[in-house]
């Protein structure tokens, strides 16, 4: 299997795993942590060795250029190239650069983007997985709170058959000339 097809298959598999994720009223940092935990569990279910905050091939920008950037999750696979995964709620150019450098080094790069939607498209050869959440204002000073309930957009239930076929009853409407009590 070529790297592109392998990456697409892995991104689809990870997307299916994240589709099961639910939470209510988490902070931005807590959502990122919850998604990373789900990515780690998915990779572990594949039988891979999983590393959190693994060193990236991309150095940090100056003045920290002597240090390496880190990846949210890196996975060693016995049957293919390593897989690296970044989880973000924003569209950061630095993430693209990091994942592009990882892909150039022979790794399968997956970017998990989460938020209320309006996701851009990751540039090739980065594979993108999206995780849509709803958000609302939290208590004063707490920032935004995020929730995810897959299946929350289900159609309304069918109405009961009771009263089906009956005719509408006209009710009198008050006019402006009527006295108000």
mmCIF file of N, CA, C and O in Angstrom, residues 10 13-15 17-18 21 31-54 71-77 83-87 110 112 129:
data_model
loop_
_atom_site.group_PDB
_atom_site.id
_atom_site.type_symbol
_atom_site.label_atom_id
_atom_site.label_comp_id
_atom_site.label_asym_id
_atom_site.label_seq_id
_atom_site.Cartn_x
_atom_site.Cartn_y
_atom_site.Cartn_z
ATOM 1 N N UNK A 10 -5.635 5.435 7.503
ATOM 2 C CA UNK A 10 -5.423 5.706 8.925
ATOM 3 C C UNK A 10 -6.237 6.916 9.387
ATOM 4 O O UNK A 10 -6.820 6.901 10.477
ATOM 5 N N UNK A 13 -9.792 5.827 9.785
ATOM 6 C CA UNK A 13 -9.935 5.003 10.984
ATOM 7 C C UNK A 13 -9.931 5.869 12.244
ATOM 8 O O UNK A 13 -10.759 5.688 13.144
ATOM 9 N N UNK A 14 -9.010 6.827 12.306
ATOM 10 C CA UNK A 14 -8.954 7.726 13.459
ATOM 11 C C UNK A 14 -10.219 8.581 13.520
ATOM 12 O O UNK A 14 -10.783 8.794 14.596
ATOM 13 N N UNK A 15 -10.693 9.051 12.371
ATOM 14 C CA UNK A 15 -11.923 9.835 12.337
ATOM 15 C C UNK A 15 -13.112 9.053 12.873
ATOM 16 O O UNK A 15 -13.938 9.590 13.616
ATOM 17 N N UNK A 17 -12.968 6.626 15.047
ATOM 18 C CA UNK A 17 -12.784 6.498 16.494
ATOM 19 C C UNK A 17 -13.177 7.790 17.205
ATOM 20 O O UNK A 17 -13.853 7.754 18.239
ATOM 21 N N UNK A 18 -12.781 8.930 16.648
ATOM 22 C CA UNK A 18 -13.109 10.209 17.282
ATOM 23 C C UNK A 18 -14.589 10.549 17.155
ATOM 24 O O UNK A 18 -15.111 11.336 17.958
ATOM 25 N N UNK A 21 -16.501 10.136 20.349
ATOM 26 C CA UNK A 21 -16.104 10.954 21.488
ATOM 27 C C UNK A 21 -17.235 11.892 21.909
ATOM 28 O O UNK A 21 -17.825 12.576 21.066
ATOM 29 N N UNK A 31 -10.455 19.924 26.228
ATOM 30 C CA UNK A 31 -10.886 19.258 24.992
ATOM 31 C C UNK A 31 -9.666 18.722 24.253
ATOM 32 O O UNK A 31 -9.651 17.569 23.812
ATOM 33 N N UNK A 32 -8.629 19.536 24.136
ATOM 34 C CA UNK A 32 -7.413 19.079 23.462
ATOM 35 C C UNK A 32 -6.855 17.841 24.170
ATOM 36 O O UNK A 32 -6.509 16.854 23.515
ATOM 37 N N UNK A 33 -6.805 17.869 25.491
ATOM 38 C CA UNK A 33 -6.311 16.720 26.253
ATOM 39 C C UNK A 33 -7.188 15.489 26.040
ATOM 40 O O UNK A 33 -6.688 14.368 25.872
ATOM 41 N N UNK A 34 -8.513 15.668 26.008
ATOM 42 C CA UNK A 34 -9.433 14.547 25.810
ATOM 43 C C UNK A 34 -9.242 13.939 24.426
ATOM 44 O O UNK A 34 -9.243 12.717 24.268
ATOM 45 N N UNK A 35 -9.054 14.782 23.410
ATOM 46 C CA UNK A 35 -8.843 14.267 22.054
ATOM 47 C C UNK A 35 -7.506 13.542 21.967
ATOM 48 O O UNK A 35 -7.422 12.458 21.378
ATOM 49 N N UNK A 36 -6.473 14.083 22.590
ATOM 50 C CA UNK A 36 -5.167 13.404 22.594
ATOM 51 C C UNK A 36 -5.291 12.046 23.265
ATOM 52 O O UNK A 36 -4.748 11.044 22.774
ATOM 53 N N UNK A 37 -6.017 11.962 24.377
ATOM 54 C CA UNK A 37 -6.234 10.674 25.049
ATOM 55 C C UNK A 37 -6.928 9.690 24.117
ATOM 56 O O UNK A 37 -6.594 8.505 24.089
ATOM 57 N N UNK A 38 -7.898 10.170 23.351
ATOM 58 C CA UNK A 38 -8.603 9.299 22.405
ATOM 59 C C UNK A 38 -7.689 8.843 21.277
ATOM 60 O O UNK A 38 -7.763 7.691 20.837
ATOM 61 N N UNK A 39 -6.806 9.725 20.814
ATOM 62 C CA UNK A 39 -5.830 9.360 19.776
ATOM 63 C C UNK A 39 -4.875 8.297 20.317
ATOM 64 O O UNK A 39 -4.591 7.305 19.640
ATOM 65 N N UNK A 40 -4.414 8.476 21.543
ATOM 66 C CA UNK A 40 -3.515 7.504 22.170
ATOM 67 C C UNK A 40 -4.207 6.142 22.304
ATOM 68 O O UNK A 40 -3.621 5.101 22.008
ATOM 69 N N UNK A 41 -5.467 6.155 22.723
ATOM 70 C CA UNK A 41 -6.220 4.893 22.854
ATOM 71 C C UNK A 41 -6.383 4.225 21.488
ATOM 72 O O UNK A 41 -6.219 3.005 21.363
ATOM 73 N N UNK A 42 -6.716 5.007 20.458
ATOM 74 C CA UNK A 42 -6.861 4.464 19.098
ATOM 75 C C UNK A 42 -5.554 3.832 18.634
ATOM 76 O O UNK A 42 -5.561 2.700 18.138
ATOM 77 N N UNK A 43 -4.450 4.520 18.822
ATOM 78 C CA UNK A 43 -3.154 3.990 18.397
ATOM 79 C C UNK A 43 -2.792 2.736 19.189
ATOM 80 O O UNK A 43 -2.267 1.765 18.629
ATOM 81 N N UNK A 44 -3.084 2.734 20.470
ATOM 82 C CA UNK A 44 -2.829 1.550 21.286
ATOM 83 C C UNK A 44 -3.654 0.364 20.824
ATOM 84 O O UNK A 44 -3.175 -0.774 20.810
ATOM 85 N N UNK A 45 -4.899 0.625 20.409
ATOM 86 C CA UNK A 45 -5.761 -0.444 19.887
ATOM 87 C C UNK A 45 -5.204 -1.036 18.590
ATOM 88 O O UNK A 45 -5.530 -2.163 18.231
ATOM 89 N N UNK A 46 -4.389 -0.265 17.877
ATOM 90 C CA UNK A 46 -3.764 -0.762 16.648
ATOM 91 C C UNK A 46 -2.559 -1.665 16.959
ATOM 92 O O UNK A 46 -1.996 -2.273 16.063
ATOM 93 N N UNK A 47 -2.149 -1.696 18.225
ATOM 94 C CA UNK A 47 -0.985 -2.492 18.617
ATOM 95 C C UNK A 47 0.333 -1.756 18.435
ATOM 96 O O UNK A 47 1.399 -2.380 18.423
ATOM 97 N N UNK A 48 0.287 -0.439 18.322
ATOM 98 C CA UNK A 48 1.493 0.340 18.099
ATOM 99 C C UNK A 48 2.094 0.829 19.409
ATOM 100 O O UNK A 48 1.406 0.973 20.411
ATOM 101 N N UNK A 49 3.390 1.133 19.362
ATOM 102 C CA UNK A 49 4.026 1.838 20.480
ATOM 103 C C UNK A 49 3.659 3.303 20.324
ATOM 104 O O UNK A 49 3.768 3.877 19.244
ATOM 105 N N UNK A 50 3.230 3.913 21.415
ATOM 106 C CA UNK A 50 2.721 5.285 21.370
ATOM 107 C C UNK A 50 3.587 6.175 22.254
ATOM 108 O O UNK A 50 3.905 5.817 23.388
ATOM 109 N N UNK A 51 3.948 7.333 21.711
ATOM 110 C CA UNK A 51 4.762 8.307 22.433
ATOM 111 C C UNK A 51 4.037 9.646 22.463
ATOM 112 O O UNK A 51 3.602 10.134 21.437
ATOM 113 N N UNK A 52 3.913 10.205 23.649
ATOM 114 C CA UNK A 52 3.330 11.546 23.782
ATOM 115 C C UNK A 52 4.470 12.548 23.827
ATOM 116 O O UNK A 52 5.538 12.262 24.347
ATOM 117 N N UNK A 53 4.198 13.719 23.268
ATOM 118 C CA UNK A 53 5.184 14.800 23.253
ATOM 119 C C UNK A 53 6.539 14.301 22.743
ATOM 120 O O UNK A 53 7.581 14.556 23.321
ATOM 121 N N UNK A 54 6.477 13.616 21.620
ATOM 122 C CA UNK A 54 7.683 13.083 20.982
ATOM 123 C C UNK A 54 8.421 14.208 20.255
ATOM 124 O O UNK A 54 7.794 15.131 19.728
ATOM 125 N N UNK A 71 5.728 16.775 19.095
ATOM 126 C CA UNK A 71 4.475 16.306 18.497
ATOM 127 C C UNK A 71 3.545 15.854 19.608
ATOM 128 O O UNK A 71 3.995 15.314 20.621
ATOM 129 N N UNK A 72 2.246 16.042 19.420
ATOM 130 C CA UNK A 72 1.300 15.582 20.434
ATOM 131 C C UNK A 72 1.376 14.071 20.606
ATOM 132 O O UNK A 72 1.428 13.562 21.727
ATOM 133 N N UNK A 73 1.376 13.333 19.486
ATOM 134 C CA UNK A 73 1.428 11.868 19.535
ATOM 135 C C UNK A 73 2.278 11.374 18.374
ATOM 136 O O UNK A 73 2.154 11.864 17.255
ATOM 137 N N UNK A 74 3.150 10.414 18.657
ATOM 138 C CA UNK A 74 3.915 9.733 17.611
ATOM 139 C C UNK A 74 3.747 8.241 17.839
ATOM 140 O O UNK A 74 3.697 7.771 18.982
ATOM 141 N N UNK A 75 3.650 7.487 16.746
ATOM 142 C CA UNK A 75 3.386 6.054 16.839
ATOM 143 C C UNK A 75 4.393 5.281 15.999
ATOM 144 O O UNK A 75 4.615 5.621 14.831
ATOM 145 N N UNK A 76 4.978 4.259 16.602
ATOM 146 C CA UNK A 76 5.869 3.356 15.875
ATOM 147 C C UNK A 76 5.057 2.130 15.494
ATOM 148 O O UNK A 76 4.427 1.504 16.348
ATOM 149 N N UNK A 77 5.071 1.820 14.186
ATOM 150 C CA UNK A 77 4.312 0.677 13.675
ATOM 151 C C UNK A 77 5.270 -0.388 13.180
ATOM 152 O O UNK A 77 6.249 -0.071 12.509
ATOM 153 N N UNK A 83 3.683 7.076 12.413
ATOM 154 C CA UNK A 83 2.548 7.985 12.260
ATOM 155 C C UNK A 83 2.701 9.078 13.305
ATOM 156 O O UNK A 83 2.966 8.786 14.471
ATOM 157 N N UNK A 84 2.559 10.339 12.863
ATOM 158 C CA UNK A 84 2.630 11.458 13.798
ATOM 159 C C UNK A 84 1.314 12.220 13.736
ATOM 160 O O UNK A 84 0.723 12.369 12.670
ATOM 161 N N UNK A 85 0.849 12.683 14.901
ATOM 162 C CA UNK A 85 -0.467 13.308 14.989
ATOM 163 C C UNK A 85 -0.370 14.571 15.831
ATOM 164 O O UNK A 85 0.161 14.549 16.946
ATOM 165 N N UNK A 86 -0.884 15.644 15.290
ATOM 166 C CA UNK A 86 -1.008 16.912 16.002
ATOM 167 C C UNK A 86 -2.487 17.199 16.204
ATOM 168 O O UNK A 86 -3.303 16.936 15.310
ATOM 169 N N UNK A 87 -2.842 17.747 17.363
ATOM 170 C CA UNK A 87 -4.227 18.080 17.690
ATOM 171 C C UNK A 87 -4.298 19.582 17.957
ATOM 172 O O UNK A 87 -3.585 20.081 18.833
ATOM 173 N N UNK A 110 -0.779 13.265 10.381
ATOM 174 C CA UNK A 110 -2.224 13.465 10.532
ATOM 175 C C UNK A 110 -2.449 14.666 11.438
ATOM 176 O O UNK A 110 -1.855 14.775 12.516
ATOM 177 N N UNK A 112 -5.352 16.546 13.492
ATOM 178 C CA UNK A 112 -6.711 16.514 14.033
ATOM 179 C C UNK A 112 -7.086 17.950 14.369
ATOM 180 O O UNK A 112 -6.476 18.580 15.232
ATOM 181 N N UNK A 129 -8.135 15.155 9.935
ATOM 182 C CA UNK A 129 -9.307 14.578 10.591
ATOM 183 C C UNK A 129 -9.968 15.724 11.346
ATOM 184 O O UNK A 129 -9.286 16.475 12.040
#
